[in-house]
Amino acid sequence: MKAAALLALVLAPVLTPVLAPVLNAAPVLAAKVAAPPVFTLKVAANGNPYMPVTVKQTTLNIRIALGFDTALILNQPPAERAGLKPFPFFGRRNFKNALIPGGEATFRFNLASITPAGLPSKKVPAVWVSRPIAADADGILTIGALKAAQVDVVLRDTPPGSQTYVLKKKGTGETGIKSRIGDEEVDISLELNNPTTVMNARAGEALVKAGLARRANEVGYWRPFPGVALPWQKLAPKPGLTIAGLPMRLLGARVSEGQAKAIDAAAKGTSTASDDEDTVTVSADRKRKRGRDPWILIGRDVLDECSRISFDRAGERWVLTCKFSPAGAG
């Protein structure tokens, strides 16, 4: 994929054309300040890490996400407080998509100089959206934008008997993880803002075909942004199932609104089958795409049993310290 993890998975049709001209712009060097070898963040009561980030001359409260490319995504009011201006001529675009809060929004973008508290400054692509992207913060910044050799996200004190799990990143500058399920190569990301593990239809179908999970007659909702409710069908994992070495618990595979209603007559959400390629598994018409590449967001159903999540930039890996209960590890 051209953009990794959360934002690419949720808003790929929107952010790929939006970020492309920004990412291809000539780089601007930030002030040279020594990056610390290890930087530590503690999660808030809701399980997410936050930190003050100065954008231009304004300090904002930013949620740190574990899984997308280097970018800062802001709600529009804080972006305006910071005095951000879109690129002339092409820095503002309107989009309609069921994955956007409210179904339609104006995206503005430019490069911005940011200074996370206690870390060196950095130039990153900044996107601010007319619809709320975060209800709990002024915006979202990827952990990959924090200039430290290693970033430790501490969830709690480490209990005795914990084990270390090493997950190799896809490559330099990436936050995502690659794995294989049956015949499919799957993009995997860690997402503390998700209460359950969610995947698109192609990843779910790969699990079912491989005999690693079965479909259940239960529908839930993935709510990545305010005002967005995307239905998923529960998958019951095979006992002992692991993905990227982590035990699986609560799995949901994306389905369309029509599919959800067939599973649960009371299902209500914000998407339709024609709007969301994440619900497509395969088409008899070879001229049509098979939907987006398979992806899985591993959520707090798994990550809440970890005490520390380390983004090891130097080692090109994630290092998780966890103590999984027998139900998860068996």
mmCIF file of C-alpha atoms in Angstrom:
data_model
loop_
_atom_site.group_PDB
_atom_site.id
_atom_site.type_symbol
_atom_site.label_atom_id
_atom_site.label_comp_id
_atom_site.label_asym_id
_atom_site.label_seq_id
_atom_site.Cartn_x
_atom_site.Cartn_y
_atom_site.Cartn_z
ATOM 1 C CA MET A 1 0.000 0.000 0.000
ATOM 2 C CA LYS A 2 1.144 3.560 -0.627
ATOM 3 C CA ALA A 3 0.239 4.658 2.905
ATOM 4 C CA ALA A 4 0.392 2.332 5.851
ATOM 5 C CA ALA A 5 -1.955 1.162 8.539
ATOM 6 C CA LEU A 6 -4.789 3.120 10.082
ATOM 7 C CA LEU A 7 -5.224 6.098 7.769
ATOM 8 C CA ALA A 8 -4.534 4.122 4.625
ATOM 9 C CA LEU A 9 -6.925 1.427 5.748
ATOM 10 C CA VAL A 10 -9.691 3.820 6.698
ATOM 11 C CA LEU A 11 -9.270 6.692 4.264
ATOM 12 C CA ALA A 12 -7.003 5.357 1.520
ATOM 13 C CA PRO A 13 -9.145 6.770 -1.311
ATOM 14 C CA VAL A 14 -8.966 10.173 0.352
ATOM 15 C CA LEU A 15 -5.498 10.463 1.816
ATOM 16 C CA THR A 16 -3.495 8.866 -0.970
ATOM 17 C CA PRO A 17 -4.178 11.730 -3.406
ATOM 18 C CA VAL A 18 -4.107 14.252 -0.576
ATOM 19 C CA LEU A 19 -0.727 13.292 0.855
ATOM 20 C CA ALA A 20 1.049 12.419 -2.393
ATOM 21 C CA PRO A 21 1.969 16.001 -3.404
ATOM 22 C CA VAL A 22 2.979 16.790 0.165
ATOM 23 C CA LEU A 23 5.178 13.741 0.555
ATOM 24 C CA ASN A 24 6.812 14.421 -2.799
ATOM 25 C CA ALA A 25 7.603 18.023 -1.926
ATOM 26 C CA ALA A 26 11.212 19.046 -1.374
ATOM 27 C CA PRO A 27 12.271 18.151 2.187
ATOM 28 C CA VAL A 28 12.726 20.946 4.696
ATOM 29 C CA LEU A 29 15.368 20.367 7.356
ATOM 30 C CA ALA A 30 14.265 20.806 10.957
ATOM 31 C CA ALA A 31 16.542 22.144 13.674
ATOM 32 C CA LYS A 32 19.265 19.629 14.542
ATOM 33 C CA VAL A 33 18.664 18.558 18.124
ATOM 34 C CA ALA A 34 19.947 15.267 19.445
ATOM 35 C CA ALA A 35 17.212 12.655 19.580
ATOM 36 C CA PRO A 36 17.083 10.680 22.843
ATOM 37 C CA PRO A 37 17.895 6.962 22.718
ATOM 38 C CA VAL A 38 14.645 6.121 24.544
ATOM 39 C CA PHE A 39 11.493 8.196 24.953
ATOM 40 C CA THR A 40 8.695 7.033 27.249
ATOM 41 C CA LEU A 41 4.957 7.667 26.997
ATOM 42 C CA LYS A 42 2.368 6.502 29.527
ATOM 43 C CA VAL A 43 -1.181 5.788 28.435
ATOM 44 C CA ALA A 44 -4.178 7.657 29.835
ATOM 45 C CA ALA A 45 -7.128 5.995 31.579
ATOM 46 C CA ASN A 46 -8.714 5.214 28.194
ATOM 47 C CA GLY A 47 -5.651 3.215 27.084
ATOM 48 C CA ASN A 48 -4.292 5.767 24.576
ATOM 49 C CA PRO A 49 -1.058 7.776 24.874
ATOM 50 C CA TYR A 50 -1.202 11.565 24.535
ATOM 51 C CA MET A 51 1.379 14.320 24.514
ATOM 52 C CA PRO A 52 1.644 18.070 23.950
ATOM 53 C CA VAL A 53 2.822 18.888 20.421
ATOM 54 C CA THR A 54 3.656 22.425 19.356
ATOM 55 C CA VAL A 55 2.483 23.178 15.827
ATOM 56 C CA LYS A 56 4.070 26.399 14.682
ATOM 57 C CA GLN A 57 3.611 28.441 17.903
ATOM 58 C CA THR A 58 0.527 26.680 19.299
ATOM 59 C CA THR A 59 0.657 23.709 21.688
ATOM 60 C CA LEU A 60 -2.004 21.076 21.004
ATOM 61 C CA ASN A 61 -3.106 17.922 22.806
ATOM 62 C CA ILE A 62 -2.326 15.069 20.413
ATOM 63 C CA ARG A 63 -3.126 11.368 20.562
ATOM 64 C CA ILE A 64 -0.194 9.191 19.522
ATOM 65 C CA ALA A 65 -1.232 6.347 17.220
ATOM 66 C CA LEU A 66 0.819 3.201 16.677
ATOM 67 C CA GLY A 67 -0.087 2.468 13.104
ATOM 68 C CA PHE A 68 0.153 4.823 10.137
ATOM 69 C CA ASP A 69 2.727 6.678 8.057
ATOM 70 C CA THR A 70 4.415 9.870 9.198
ATOM 71 C CA ALA A 71 1.659 12.474 9.256
ATOM 72 C CA LEU A 72 -0.265 14.754 11.592
ATOM 73 C CA ILE A 73 -4.058 14.629 11.240
ATOM 74 C CA LEU A 74 -5.940 17.492 12.924
ATOM 75 C CA ASN A 75 -9.459 18.616 13.628
ATOM 76 C CA GLN A 76 -10.059 21.901 11.829
ATOM 77 C CA PRO A 77 -10.465 24.280 14.855
ATOM 78 C CA PRO A 78 -7.025 23.500 16.404
ATOM 79 C CA ALA A 79 -5.411 23.700 12.960
ATOM 80 C CA GLU A 80 -6.880 27.164 12.550
ATOM 81 C CA ARG A 81 -5.684 28.144 16.053
ATOM 82 C CA ALA A 82 -2.188 27.111 15.027
ATOM 83 C CA GLY A 83 -2.425 29.297 11.926
ATOM 84 C CA LEU A 84 -2.001 26.489 9.420
ATOM 85 C CA LYS A 85 -2.651 27.441 5.806
ATOM 86 C CA PRO A 86 -3.233 24.985 2.961
ATOM 87 C CA PHE A 87 -0.878 24.757 0.029
ATOM 88 C CA PRO A 88 -1.866 27.362 -2.581
ATOM 89 C CA PHE A 89 -4.054 26.120 -5.442
ATOM 90 C CA PHE A 90 -4.080 22.388 -4.607
ATOM 91 C CA GLY A 91 -4.077 22.318 -0.805
ATOM 92 C CA ARG A 92 -7.836 22.037 -0.368
ATOM 93 C CA ARG A 93 -10.113 19.272 -1.624
ATOM 94 C CA ASN A 94 -13.653 18.067 -0.952
ATOM 95 C CA PHE A 95 -14.392 14.354 -0.679
ATOM 96 C CA LYS A 96 -17.489 12.175 -0.324
ATOM 97 C CA ASN A 97 -17.041 8.745 1.190
ATOM 98 C CA ALA A 98 -18.858 6.629 3.769
ATOM 99 C CA LEU A 99 -15.599 6.299 5.698
ATOM 100 C CA ILE A 100 -15.459 10.058 6.333
ATOM 101 C CA PRO A 101 -17.323 11.372 9.390
ATOM 102 C CA GLY A 102 -20.652 12.684 8.082
ATOM 103 C CA GLY A 103 -19.952 11.162 4.671
ATOM 104 C CA GLU A 104 -18.393 14.338 3.261
ATOM 105 C CA ALA A 105 -15.573 16.650 4.338
ATOM 106 C CA THR A 106 -13.075 19.250 3.194
ATOM 107 C CA PHE A 107 -9.423 18.254 3.539
ATOM 108 C CA ARG A 108 -6.677 20.886 3.740
ATOM 109 C CA PHE A 109 -3.002 20.024 3.772
ATOM 110 C CA ASN A 110 0.533 21.368 3.859
ATOM 111 C CA LEU A 111 3.887 20.667 5.482
ATOM 112 C CA ALA A 112 4.075 21.743 9.126
ATOM 113 C CA SER A 113 6.873 22.118 11.638
ATOM 114 C CA ILE A 114 5.984 20.269 14.846
ATOM 115 C CA THR A 115 7.767 19.925 18.185
ATOM 116 C CA PRO A 116 6.578 17.071 20.406
ATOM 117 C CA ALA A 117 7.283 17.936 24.051
ATOM 118 C CA GLY A 118 10.791 16.766 24.987
ATOM 119 C CA LEU A 119 11.766 15.788 21.449
ATOM 120 C CA PRO A 120 13.417 17.433 18.436
ATOM 121 C CA SER A 121 11.323 19.296 15.881
ATOM 122 C CA LYS A 122 10.281 17.660 12.641
ATOM 123 C CA LYS A 123 8.621 18.632 9.375
ATOM 124 C CA VAL A 124 5.643 16.403 8.623
ATOM 125 C CA PRO A 125 2.688 16.384 6.230
ATOM 126 C CA ALA A 126 -0.265 17.922 8.065
ATOM 127 C CA VAL A 127 -3.893 17.292 7.101
ATOM 128 C CA TRP A 128 -6.814 19.028 8.786
ATOM 129 C CA VAL A 129 -10.384 17.990 8.199
ATOM 130 C CA SER A 130 -13.648 19.927 8.414
ATOM 131 C CA ARG A 131 -15.296 16.965 10.197
ATOM 132 C CA PRO A 132 -14.056 15.788 13.628
ATOM 133 C CA ILE A 133 -11.320 13.186 13.309
ATOM 134 C CA ALA A 134 -10.656 12.872 17.042
ATOM 135 C CA ALA A 135 -13.154 13.490 19.855
ATOM 136 C CA ASP A 136 -10.559 12.970 22.603
ATOM 137 C CA ALA A 137 -7.761 15.219 21.315
ATOM 138 C CA ASP A 138 -6.900 17.997 18.889
ATOM 139 C CA GLY A 139 -5.548 15.463 16.445
ATOM 140 C CA ILE A 140 -3.565 12.289 15.852
ATOM 141 C CA LEU A 141 0.169 11.850 15.228
ATOM 142 C CA THR A 142 1.929 8.633 14.318
ATOM 143 C CA ILE A 143 4.519 7.250 16.704
ATOM 144 C CA GLY A 144 6.877 7.096 13.725
ATOM 145 C CA ALA A 145 7.091 10.905 13.751
ATOM 146 C CA LEU A 146 8.675 10.953 17.215
ATOM 147 C CA LYS A 147 12.428 11.395 16.777
ATOM 148 C CA ALA A 148 13.879 8.857 19.198
ATOM 149 C CA ALA A 149 15.734 5.621 18.591
ATOM 150 C CA GLN A 150 13.100 3.856 20.672
ATOM 151 C CA VAL A 151 9.678 4.940 21.922
ATOM 152 C CA ASP A 152 8.255 2.991 24.856
ATOM 153 C CA VAL A 153 4.495 3.117 25.424
ATOM 154 C CA VAL A 154 3.881 2.040 29.012
ATOM 155 C CA LEU A 155 0.431 0.656 29.780
ATOM 156 C CA ARG A 156 1.115 -0.493 33.376
ATOM 157 C CA ASP A 157 3.759 -2.007 35.636
ATOM 158 C CA THR A 158 5.141 -5.238 34.232
ATOM 159 C CA PRO A 159 3.803 -8.242 36.174
ATOM 160 C CA PRO A 160 5.974 -11.265 37.002
ATOM 161 C CA GLY A 161 5.905 -13.968 34.369
ATOM 162 C CA SER A 162 5.642 -11.560 31.427
ATOM 163 C CA GLN A 163 7.183 -12.533 28.100
ATOM 164 C CA THR A 164 8.706 -10.576 25.231
ATOM 165 C CA TYR A 165 7.201 -10.698 21.736
ATOM 166 C CA VAL A 166 9.193 -9.340 18.789
ATOM 167 C CA LEU A 167 7.347 -8.252 15.630
ATOM 168 C CA LYS A 168 9.451 -7.216 12.642
ATOM 169 C CA LYS A 169 8.378 -4.024 10.890
ATOM 170 C CA LYS A 170 7.845 -3.971 7.129
ATOM 171 C CA GLY A 171 10.835 -1.723 6.515
ATOM 172 C CA THR A 172 12.627 1.534 7.199
ATOM 173 C CA GLY A 173 10.238 4.265 8.280
ATOM 174 C CA GLU A 174 7.273 1.874 8.452
ATOM 175 C CA THR A 175 5.088 1.124 11.447
ATOM 176 C CA GLY A 176 3.188 -1.766 9.865
ATOM 177 C CA ILE A 177 3.905 -5.497 10.080
ATOM 178 C CA LYS A 178 3.639 -8.098 7.336
ATOM 179 C CA SER A 179 2.255 -11.583 7.874
ATOM 180 C CA ARG A 180 0.768 -14.342 5.734
ATOM 181 C CA ILE A 181 -2.576 -16.072 6.167
ATOM 182 C CA GLY A 182 -3.129 -18.863 3.664
ATOM 183 C CA ASP A 183 -2.559 -17.408 0.193
ATOM 184 C CA GLU A 184 -2.856 -13.788 1.346
ATOM 185 C CA GLU A 185 -0.111 -11.424 2.487
ATOM 186 C CA VAL A 186 -1.675 -9.275 5.188
ATOM 187 C CA ASP A 187 -0.809 -5.795 6.479
ATOM 188 C CA ILE A 188 -0.979 -5.738 10.287
ATOM 189 C CA SER A 189 -1.033 -2.712 12.579
ATOM 190 C CA LEU A 190 -1.309 -2.205 16.326
ATOM 191 C CA GLU A 191 -4.197 0.080 17.366
ATOM 192 C CA LEU A 192 -4.801 1.080 20.995
ATOM 193 C CA ASN A 193 -7.874 3.082 19.986
ATOM 194 C CA ASN A 194 -9.743 -0.095 18.929
ATOM 195 C CA PRO A 195 -11.470 -2.138 21.666
ATOM 196 C CA THR A 196 -11.403 -5.228 19.427
ATOM 197 C CA THR A 197 -9.287 -6.591 16.611
ATOM 198 C CA VAL A 198 -10.810 -5.599 13.253
ATOM 199 C CA MET A 199 -9.933 -6.692 9.732
ATOM 200 C CA ASN A 200 -11.286 -6.228 6.238
ATOM 201 C CA ALA A 201 -13.250 -8.885 4.394
ATOM 202 C CA ARG A 202 -10.289 -10.276 2.462
ATOM 203 C CA ALA A 203 -8.294 -10.897 5.639
ATOM 204 C CA GLY A 204 -11.346 -12.462 7.296
ATOM 205 C CA GLU A 205 -11.971 -14.742 4.328
ATOM 206 C CA ALA A 206 -8.310 -15.820 4.385
ATOM 207 C CA LEU A 207 -8.696 -16.876 8.041
ATOM 208 C CA VAL A 208 -11.901 -18.804 7.321
ATOM 209 C CA LYS A 209 -10.474 -20.561 4.246
ATOM 210 C CA ALA A 210 -7.371 -21.542 6.209
ATOM 211 C CA GLY A 211 -9.570 -23.117 8.897
ATOM 212 C CA LEU A 212 -8.288 -20.653 11.506
ATOM 213 C CA ALA A 213 -11.649 -19.008 12.304
ATOM 214 C CA ARG A 214 -15.359 -19.468 11.687
ATOM 215 C CA ARG A 215 -18.086 -16.916 11.143
ATOM 216 C CA ALA A 216 -20.562 -16.210 13.946
ATOM 217 C CA ASN A 217 -24.052 -14.710 13.748
ATOM 218 C CA GLU A 218 -23.082 -11.588 15.624
ATOM 219 C CA VAL A 219 -22.521 -8.042 14.390
ATOM 220 C CA GLY A 220 -20.491 -5.285 16.014
ATOM 221 C CA TYR A 221 -19.302 -1.835 14.985
ATOM 222 C CA TRP A 222 -15.916 -0.335 14.289
ATOM 223 C CA ARG A 223 -15.898 3.358 15.218
ATOM 224 C CA PRO A 224 -12.541 4.742 14.054
ATOM 225 C CA PHE A 225 -13.789 8.359 13.977
ATOM 226 C CA PRO A 226 -16.653 10.323 15.534
ATOM 227 C CA GLY A 227 -19.861 9.778 13.561
ATOM 228 C CA VAL A 228 -18.589 6.639 11.804
ATOM 229 C CA ALA A 229 -20.077 3.201 12.564
ATOM 230 C CA LEU A 230 -18.839 0.454 10.238
ATOM 231 C CA PRO A 231 -20.335 -3.020 10.799
ATOM 232 C CA TRP A 232 -18.261 -6.139 11.254
ATOM 233 C CA GLN A 233 -19.136 -9.797 11.657
ATOM 234 C CA LYS A 234 -17.678 -11.667 14.595
ATOM 235 C CA LEU A 235 -15.167 -14.402 13.812
ATOM 236 C CA ALA A 236 -14.588 -17.156 16.367
ATOM 237 C CA PRO A 237 -10.847 -17.961 16.280
ATOM 238 C CA LYS A 238 -9.566 -21.517 16.350
ATOM 239 C CA PRO A 239 -8.172 -22.299 19.828
ATOM 240 C CA GLY A 240 -4.546 -21.223 19.999
ATOM 241 C CA LEU A 241 -4.736 -18.957 16.940
ATOM 242 C CA THR A 242 -1.920 -16.426 16.772
ATOM 243 C CA ILE A 243 -1.328 -13.672 14.234
ATOM 244 C CA ALA A 244 2.162 -12.157 14.040
ATOM 245 C CA GLY A 245 2.909 -14.244 17.135
ATOM 246 C CA LEU A 246 0.134 -12.674 19.246
ATOM 247 C CA PRO A 247 -2.852 -14.695 20.556
ATOM 248 C CA MET A 248 -6.169 -13.693 19.055
ATOM 249 C CA ARG A 249 -9.269 -12.924 21.121
ATOM 250 C CA LEU A 250 -12.140 -10.828 19.713
ATOM 251 C CA LEU A 251 -12.083 -10.818 15.918
ATOM 252 C CA GLY A 252 -14.352 -8.835 13.605
ATOM 253 C CA ALA A 253 -14.330 -8.900 9.788
ATOM 254 C CA ARG A 254 -15.819 -5.958 7.889
ATOM 255 C CA VAL A 255 -19.166 -6.517 6.211
ATOM 256 C CA SER A 256 -21.401 -4.197 4.245
ATOM 257 C CA GLU A 257 -24.571 -2.714 5.677
ATOM 258 C CA GLY A 258 -26.629 -5.189 3.650
ATOM 259 C CA GLN A 259 -24.597 -8.134 4.912
ATOM 260 C CA ALA A 260 -24.886 -6.876 8.481
ATOM 261 C CA LYS A 261 -28.681 -6.636 8.181
ATOM 262 C CA ALA A 262 -28.776 -10.200 6.935
ATOM 263 C CA ILE A 263 -26.838 -11.254 10.052
ATOM 264 C CA ASP A 264 -28.641 -8.978 12.453
ATOM 265 C CA ALA A 265 -31.897 -7.339 11.430
ATOM 266 C CA ALA A 266 -31.313 -4.552 13.935
ATOM 267 C CA ALA A 267 -27.947 -3.537 12.475
ATOM 268 C CA LYS A 268 -27.516 0.165 11.843
ATOM 269 C CA GLY A 269 -24.359 1.922 10.658
ATOM 270 C CA THR A 270 -23.064 4.588 8.322
ATOM 271 C CA SER A 271 -21.755 2.627 5.332
ATOM 272 C CA THR A 272 -23.137 0.931 2.234
ATOM 273 C CA ALA A 273 -21.689 -1.888 0.159
ATOM 274 C CA SER A 274 -21.016 0.383 -2.818
ATOM 275 C CA ASP A 275 -19.064 2.852 -0.679
ATOM 276 C CA ASP A 276 -16.622 0.545 1.048
ATOM 277 C CA GLU A 277 -14.067 -1.638 -0.684
ATOM 278 C CA ASP A 278 -13.058 -3.065 2.686
ATOM 279 C CA THR A 279 -16.197 -5.240 2.543
ATOM 280 C CA VAL A 280 -15.269 -6.806 -0.823
ATOM 281 C CA THR A 281 -13.777 -10.294 -0.885
ATOM 282 C CA VAL A 282 -13.884 -11.394 -4.531
ATOM 283 C CA SER A 283 -15.861 -10.547 -7.648
ATOM 284 C CA ALA A 284 -16.933 -12.740 -10.557
ATOM 285 C CA ASP A 285 -16.288 -9.775 -12.840
ATOM 286 C CA ARG A 286 -12.561 -9.814 -13.530
ATOM 287 C CA LYS A 287 -12.677 -6.161 -14.515
ATOM 288 C CA ARG A 288 -13.533 -5.214 -10.956
ATOM 289 C CA LYS A 289 -10.974 -4.968 -8.166
ATOM 290 C CA ARG A 290 -11.021 -7.476 -5.339
ATOM 291 C CA GLY A 291 -11.236 -4.699 -2.771
ATOM 292 C CA ARG A 292 -8.407 -3.348 -0.690
ATOM 293 C CA ASP A 293 -5.374 -5.423 0.212
ATOM 294 C CA PRO A 294 -5.939 -7.580 3.316
ATOM 295 C CA TRP A 295 -5.396 -5.719 6.597
ATOM 296 C CA ILE A 296 -5.798 -6.374 10.310
ATOM 297 C CA LEU A 297 -5.807 -3.855 13.168
ATOM 298 C CA ILE A 298 -4.865 -5.635 16.401
ATOM 299 C CA GLY A 299 -6.812 -3.902 19.158
ATOM 300 C CA ARG A 300 -6.972 -3.621 22.924
ATOM 301 C CA ASP A 301 -8.536 -7.080 23.302
ATOM 302 C CA VAL A 302 -4.944 -8.262 22.740
ATOM 303 C CA LEU A 303 -2.849 -5.215 23.652
ATOM 304 C CA ASP A 304 -4.479 -4.634 27.054
ATOM 305 C CA GLU A 305 -2.632 -7.732 28.258
ATOM 306 C CA CYS A 306 0.680 -6.044 27.483
ATOM 307 C CA SER A 307 2.487 -3.771 29.917
ATOM 308 C CA ARG A 308 4.860 -2.148 27.422
ATOM 309 C CA ILE A 309 4.860 -1.609 23.657
ATOM 310 C CA SER A 310 8.184 -0.467 22.238
ATOM 311 C CA PHE A 311 8.688 1.037 18.792
ATOM 312 C CA ASP A 312 12.317 0.112 18.137
ATOM 313 C CA ARG A 313 13.335 2.290 15.219
ATOM 314 C CA ALA A 314 16.976 1.158 15.241
ATOM 315 C CA GLY A 315 16.046 -2.524 15.250
ATOM 316 C CA GLU A 316 13.198 -2.075 12.711
ATOM 317 C CA ARG A 317 10.841 -3.925 15.029
ATOM 318 C CA TRP A 318 8.148 -3.760 17.674
ATOM 319 C CA VAL A 319 8.932 -5.279 21.066
ATOM 320 C CA LEU A 320 5.917 -6.107 23.249
ATOM 321 C CA THR A 321 6.089 -7.126 26.911
ATOM 322 C CA CYS A 322 2.915 -9.082 27.713
ATOM 323 C CA LYS A 323 1.429 -11.640 30.067
ATOM 324 C CA PHE A 324 -1.381 -13.351 28.202
ATOM 325 C CA SER A 325 -3.903 -15.350 30.190
ATOM 326 C CA PRO A 326 -4.290 -19.026 29.255
ATOM 327 C CA ALA A 327 -7.422 -18.263 27.208
ATOM 328 C CA GLY A 328 -5.366 -16.005 24.965
ATOM 329 C CA ALA A 329 -2.127 -17.933 24.927
ATOM 330 C CA GLY A 330 -3.545 -21.448 24.630
#
